[in-house]
mmCIF file of C-alpha atoms in Angstrom:
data_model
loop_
_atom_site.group_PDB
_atom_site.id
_atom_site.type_symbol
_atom_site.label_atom_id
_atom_site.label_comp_id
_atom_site.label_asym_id
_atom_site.label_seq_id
_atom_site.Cartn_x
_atom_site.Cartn_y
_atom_site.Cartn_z
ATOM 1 C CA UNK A 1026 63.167 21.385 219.480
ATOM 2 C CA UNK A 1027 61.939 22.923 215.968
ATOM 3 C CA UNK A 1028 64.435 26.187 217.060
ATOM 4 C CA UNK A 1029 67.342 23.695 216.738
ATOM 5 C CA UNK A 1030 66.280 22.667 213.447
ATOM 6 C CA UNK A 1031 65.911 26.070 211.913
ATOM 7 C CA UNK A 1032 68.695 27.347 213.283
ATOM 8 C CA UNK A 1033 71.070 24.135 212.063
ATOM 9 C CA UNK A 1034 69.569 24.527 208.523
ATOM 10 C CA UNK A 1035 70.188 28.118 208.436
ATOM 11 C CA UNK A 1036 74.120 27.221 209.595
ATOM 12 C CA UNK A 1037 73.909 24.369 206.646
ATOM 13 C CA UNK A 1038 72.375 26.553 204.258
ATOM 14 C CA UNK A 1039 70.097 24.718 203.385
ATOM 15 C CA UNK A 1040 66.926 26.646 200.947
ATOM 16 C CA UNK A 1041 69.828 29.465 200.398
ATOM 17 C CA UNK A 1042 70.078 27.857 196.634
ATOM 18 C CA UNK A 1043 66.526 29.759 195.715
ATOM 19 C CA UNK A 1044 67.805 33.194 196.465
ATOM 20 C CA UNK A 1045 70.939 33.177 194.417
ATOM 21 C CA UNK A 1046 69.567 36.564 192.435
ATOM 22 C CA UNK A 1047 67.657 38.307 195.303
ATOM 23 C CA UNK A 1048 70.547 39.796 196.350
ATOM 24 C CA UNK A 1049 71.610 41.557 193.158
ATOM 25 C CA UNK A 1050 68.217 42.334 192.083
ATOM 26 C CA UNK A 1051 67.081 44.285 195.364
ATOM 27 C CA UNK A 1052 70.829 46.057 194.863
ATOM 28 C CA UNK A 1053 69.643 47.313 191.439
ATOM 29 C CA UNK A 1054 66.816 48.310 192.916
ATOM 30 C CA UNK A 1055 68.067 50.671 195.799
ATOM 31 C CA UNK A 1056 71.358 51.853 194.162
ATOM 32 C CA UNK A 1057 69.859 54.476 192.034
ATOM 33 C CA UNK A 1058 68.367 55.941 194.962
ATOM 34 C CA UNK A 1059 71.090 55.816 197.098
ATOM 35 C CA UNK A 1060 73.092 57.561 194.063
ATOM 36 C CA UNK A 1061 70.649 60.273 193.766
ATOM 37 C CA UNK A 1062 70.566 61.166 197.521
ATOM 38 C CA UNK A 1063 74.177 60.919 198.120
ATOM 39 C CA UNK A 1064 74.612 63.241 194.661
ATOM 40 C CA UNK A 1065 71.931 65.577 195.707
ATOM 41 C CA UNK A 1066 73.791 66.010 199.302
ATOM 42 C CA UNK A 1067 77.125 67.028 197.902
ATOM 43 C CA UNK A 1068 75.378 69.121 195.618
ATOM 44 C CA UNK A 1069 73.246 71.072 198.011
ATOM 45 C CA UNK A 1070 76.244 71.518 200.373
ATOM 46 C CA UNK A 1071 78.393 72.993 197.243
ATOM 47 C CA UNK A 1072 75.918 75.661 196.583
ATOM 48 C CA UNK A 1073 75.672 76.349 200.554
ATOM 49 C CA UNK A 1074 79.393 77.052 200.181
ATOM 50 C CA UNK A 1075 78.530 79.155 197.179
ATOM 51 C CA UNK A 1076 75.814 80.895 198.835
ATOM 52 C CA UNK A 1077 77.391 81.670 201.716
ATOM 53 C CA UNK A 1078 80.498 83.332 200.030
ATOM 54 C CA UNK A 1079 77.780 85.251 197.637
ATOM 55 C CA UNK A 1080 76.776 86.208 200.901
ATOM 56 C CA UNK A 1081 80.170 87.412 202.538
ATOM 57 C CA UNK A 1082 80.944 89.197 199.068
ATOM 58 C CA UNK A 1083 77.867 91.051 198.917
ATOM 59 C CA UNK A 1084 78.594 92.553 202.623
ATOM 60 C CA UNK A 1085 82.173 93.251 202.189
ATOM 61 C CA UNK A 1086 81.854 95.103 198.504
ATOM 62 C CA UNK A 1087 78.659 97.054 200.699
ATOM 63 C CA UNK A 1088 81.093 97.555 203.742
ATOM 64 C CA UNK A 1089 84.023 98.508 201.848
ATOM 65 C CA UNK A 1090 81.748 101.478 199.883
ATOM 66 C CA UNK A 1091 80.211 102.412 203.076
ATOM 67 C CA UNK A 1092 83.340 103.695 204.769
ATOM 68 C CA UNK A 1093 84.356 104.846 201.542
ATOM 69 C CA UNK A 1094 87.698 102.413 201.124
ATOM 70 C CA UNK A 1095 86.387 101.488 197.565
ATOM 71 C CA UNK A 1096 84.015 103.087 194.858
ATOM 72 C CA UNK A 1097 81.490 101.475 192.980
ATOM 73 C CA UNK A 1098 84.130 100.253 190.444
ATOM 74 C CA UNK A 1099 86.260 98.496 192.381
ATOM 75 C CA UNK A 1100 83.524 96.533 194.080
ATOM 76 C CA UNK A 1101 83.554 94.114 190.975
ATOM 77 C CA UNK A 1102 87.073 92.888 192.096
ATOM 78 C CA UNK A 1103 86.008 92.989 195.666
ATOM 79 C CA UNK A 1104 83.346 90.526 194.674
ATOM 80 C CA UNK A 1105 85.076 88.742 192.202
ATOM 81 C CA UNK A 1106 87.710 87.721 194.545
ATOM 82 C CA UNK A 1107 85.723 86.426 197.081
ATOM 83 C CA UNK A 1108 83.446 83.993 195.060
ATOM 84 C CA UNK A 1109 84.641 80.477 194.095
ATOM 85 C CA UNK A 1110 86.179 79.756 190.599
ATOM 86 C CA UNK A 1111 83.465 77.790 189.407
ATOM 87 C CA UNK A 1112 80.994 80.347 190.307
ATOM 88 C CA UNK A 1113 82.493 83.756 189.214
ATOM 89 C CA UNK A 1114 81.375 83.863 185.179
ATOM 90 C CA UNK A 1115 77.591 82.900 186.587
ATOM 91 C CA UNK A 1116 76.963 85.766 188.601
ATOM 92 C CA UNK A 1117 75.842 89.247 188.282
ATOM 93 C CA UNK A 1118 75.959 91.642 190.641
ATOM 94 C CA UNK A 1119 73.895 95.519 190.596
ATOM 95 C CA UNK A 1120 74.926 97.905 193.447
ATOM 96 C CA UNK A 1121 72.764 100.849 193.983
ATOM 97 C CA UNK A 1122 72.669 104.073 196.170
ATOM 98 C CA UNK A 1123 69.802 105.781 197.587
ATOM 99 C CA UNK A 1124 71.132 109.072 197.869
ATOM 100 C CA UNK A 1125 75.098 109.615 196.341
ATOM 101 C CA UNK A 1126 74.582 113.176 197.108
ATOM 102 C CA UNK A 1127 74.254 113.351 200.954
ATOM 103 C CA UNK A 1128 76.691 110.566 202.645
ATOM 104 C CA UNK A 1129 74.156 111.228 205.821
ATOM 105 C CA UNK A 1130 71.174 109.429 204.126
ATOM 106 C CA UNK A 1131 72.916 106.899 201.793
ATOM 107 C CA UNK A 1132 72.390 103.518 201.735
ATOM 108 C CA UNK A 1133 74.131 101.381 199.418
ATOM 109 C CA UNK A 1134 73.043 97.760 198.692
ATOM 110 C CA UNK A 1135 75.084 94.853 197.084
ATOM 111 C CA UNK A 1136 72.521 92.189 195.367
ATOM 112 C CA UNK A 1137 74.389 89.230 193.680
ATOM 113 C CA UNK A 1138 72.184 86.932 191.557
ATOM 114 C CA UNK A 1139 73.126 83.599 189.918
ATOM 115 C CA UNK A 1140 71.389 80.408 188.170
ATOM 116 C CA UNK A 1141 71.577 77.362 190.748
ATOM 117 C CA UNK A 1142 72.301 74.953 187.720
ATOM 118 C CA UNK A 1143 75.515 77.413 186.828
ATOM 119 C CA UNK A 1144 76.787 77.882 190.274
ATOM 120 C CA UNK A 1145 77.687 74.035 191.060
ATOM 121 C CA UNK A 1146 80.733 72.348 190.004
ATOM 122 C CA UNK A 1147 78.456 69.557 189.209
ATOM 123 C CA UNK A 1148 74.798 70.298 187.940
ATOM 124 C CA UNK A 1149 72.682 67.137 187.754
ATOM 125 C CA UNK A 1150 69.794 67.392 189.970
ATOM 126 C CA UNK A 1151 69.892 71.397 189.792
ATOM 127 C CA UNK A 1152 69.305 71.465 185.638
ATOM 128 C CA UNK A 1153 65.927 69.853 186.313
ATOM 129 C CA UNK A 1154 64.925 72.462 188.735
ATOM 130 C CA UNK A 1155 66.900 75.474 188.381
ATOM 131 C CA UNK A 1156 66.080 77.812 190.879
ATOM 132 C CA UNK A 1157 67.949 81.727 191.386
ATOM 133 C CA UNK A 1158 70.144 82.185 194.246
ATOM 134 C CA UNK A 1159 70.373 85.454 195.356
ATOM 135 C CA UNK A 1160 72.086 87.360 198.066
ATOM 136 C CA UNK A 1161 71.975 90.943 198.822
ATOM 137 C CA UNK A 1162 73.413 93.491 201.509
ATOM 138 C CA UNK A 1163 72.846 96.775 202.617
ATOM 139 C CA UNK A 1164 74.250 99.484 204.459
ATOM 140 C CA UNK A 1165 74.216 103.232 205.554
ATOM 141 C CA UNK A 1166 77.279 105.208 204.145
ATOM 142 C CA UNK A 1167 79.284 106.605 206.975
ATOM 143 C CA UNK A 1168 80.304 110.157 207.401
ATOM 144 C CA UNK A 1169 83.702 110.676 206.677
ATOM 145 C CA UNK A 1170 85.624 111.679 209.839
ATOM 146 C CA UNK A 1171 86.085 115.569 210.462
ATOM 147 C CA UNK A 1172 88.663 116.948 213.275
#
């Protein structure tokens, strides 16, 4: 019997009256959290799309020199053109070679390095940590083919 009674003065709404600013005041407390995670997610995935194409540019300006279909020159455009807009001024890129002389034993390596805070479309929760992304690739030159 006092189920019935609870339940009727919920339905009524009756003792709803002394809540009337709970509802905005727990908002204000949780929103700013909520905007921080859902801001740090799309962040974090935008410089996971960075990284990774940092990634693919650093093996396909290493590939391209390795079979010898670009020199060291033209391996800035090859990276350039592979990274996104936003992130092409913010990154620098050394390539080196072991051993230019002898194709047999060189290995050339592609290391692109770049600011987290400069390398997002949107840096808020990167400028108070900025950490340095970088991604490198090697490989062993190939012997140009003899008949």
């Amino acid at each position: 019997m006092g189920r019935k009674r609870v339940f009727k003065a919920y339905r009524q709404g009756v003792g709803n009256g002394k809540r009337s600013g709970a509802t905005a005041a727990e908002f204000a407390l949780v929103m700013p959290l909520l905007f921080t995670l859902l801001i740090g997610t799309l962040e974090f995935g935008v410089l996971l799309f960075t990284y990774s194409a940092m990634q693919m540019a650093a093996g396909n300006a290493a590939r391209r020199i390795a079979v010898n279909s670009a020199n060291v020159g033209a391996a800035g455009t090859i990276i350039t053109q592979a990274l996104p807009g936003w992130a092409r001024p913010a990154i620098t890129w050394t390539i080196t070679q072991t051993n230019v002389a002898d194709p047999g034993s060189n290995v050339i390596r592609v290391q692109l390095t770049g600011r987290s805070d400069r390398l997002t479309m949107m840096p808020m929760l990167t400028r108070m940590v900025p950490w340095t992304l970088v991604a490198a690739a090697s490989t062993k030159q190939e012997l140009p083919y003899e008949d």
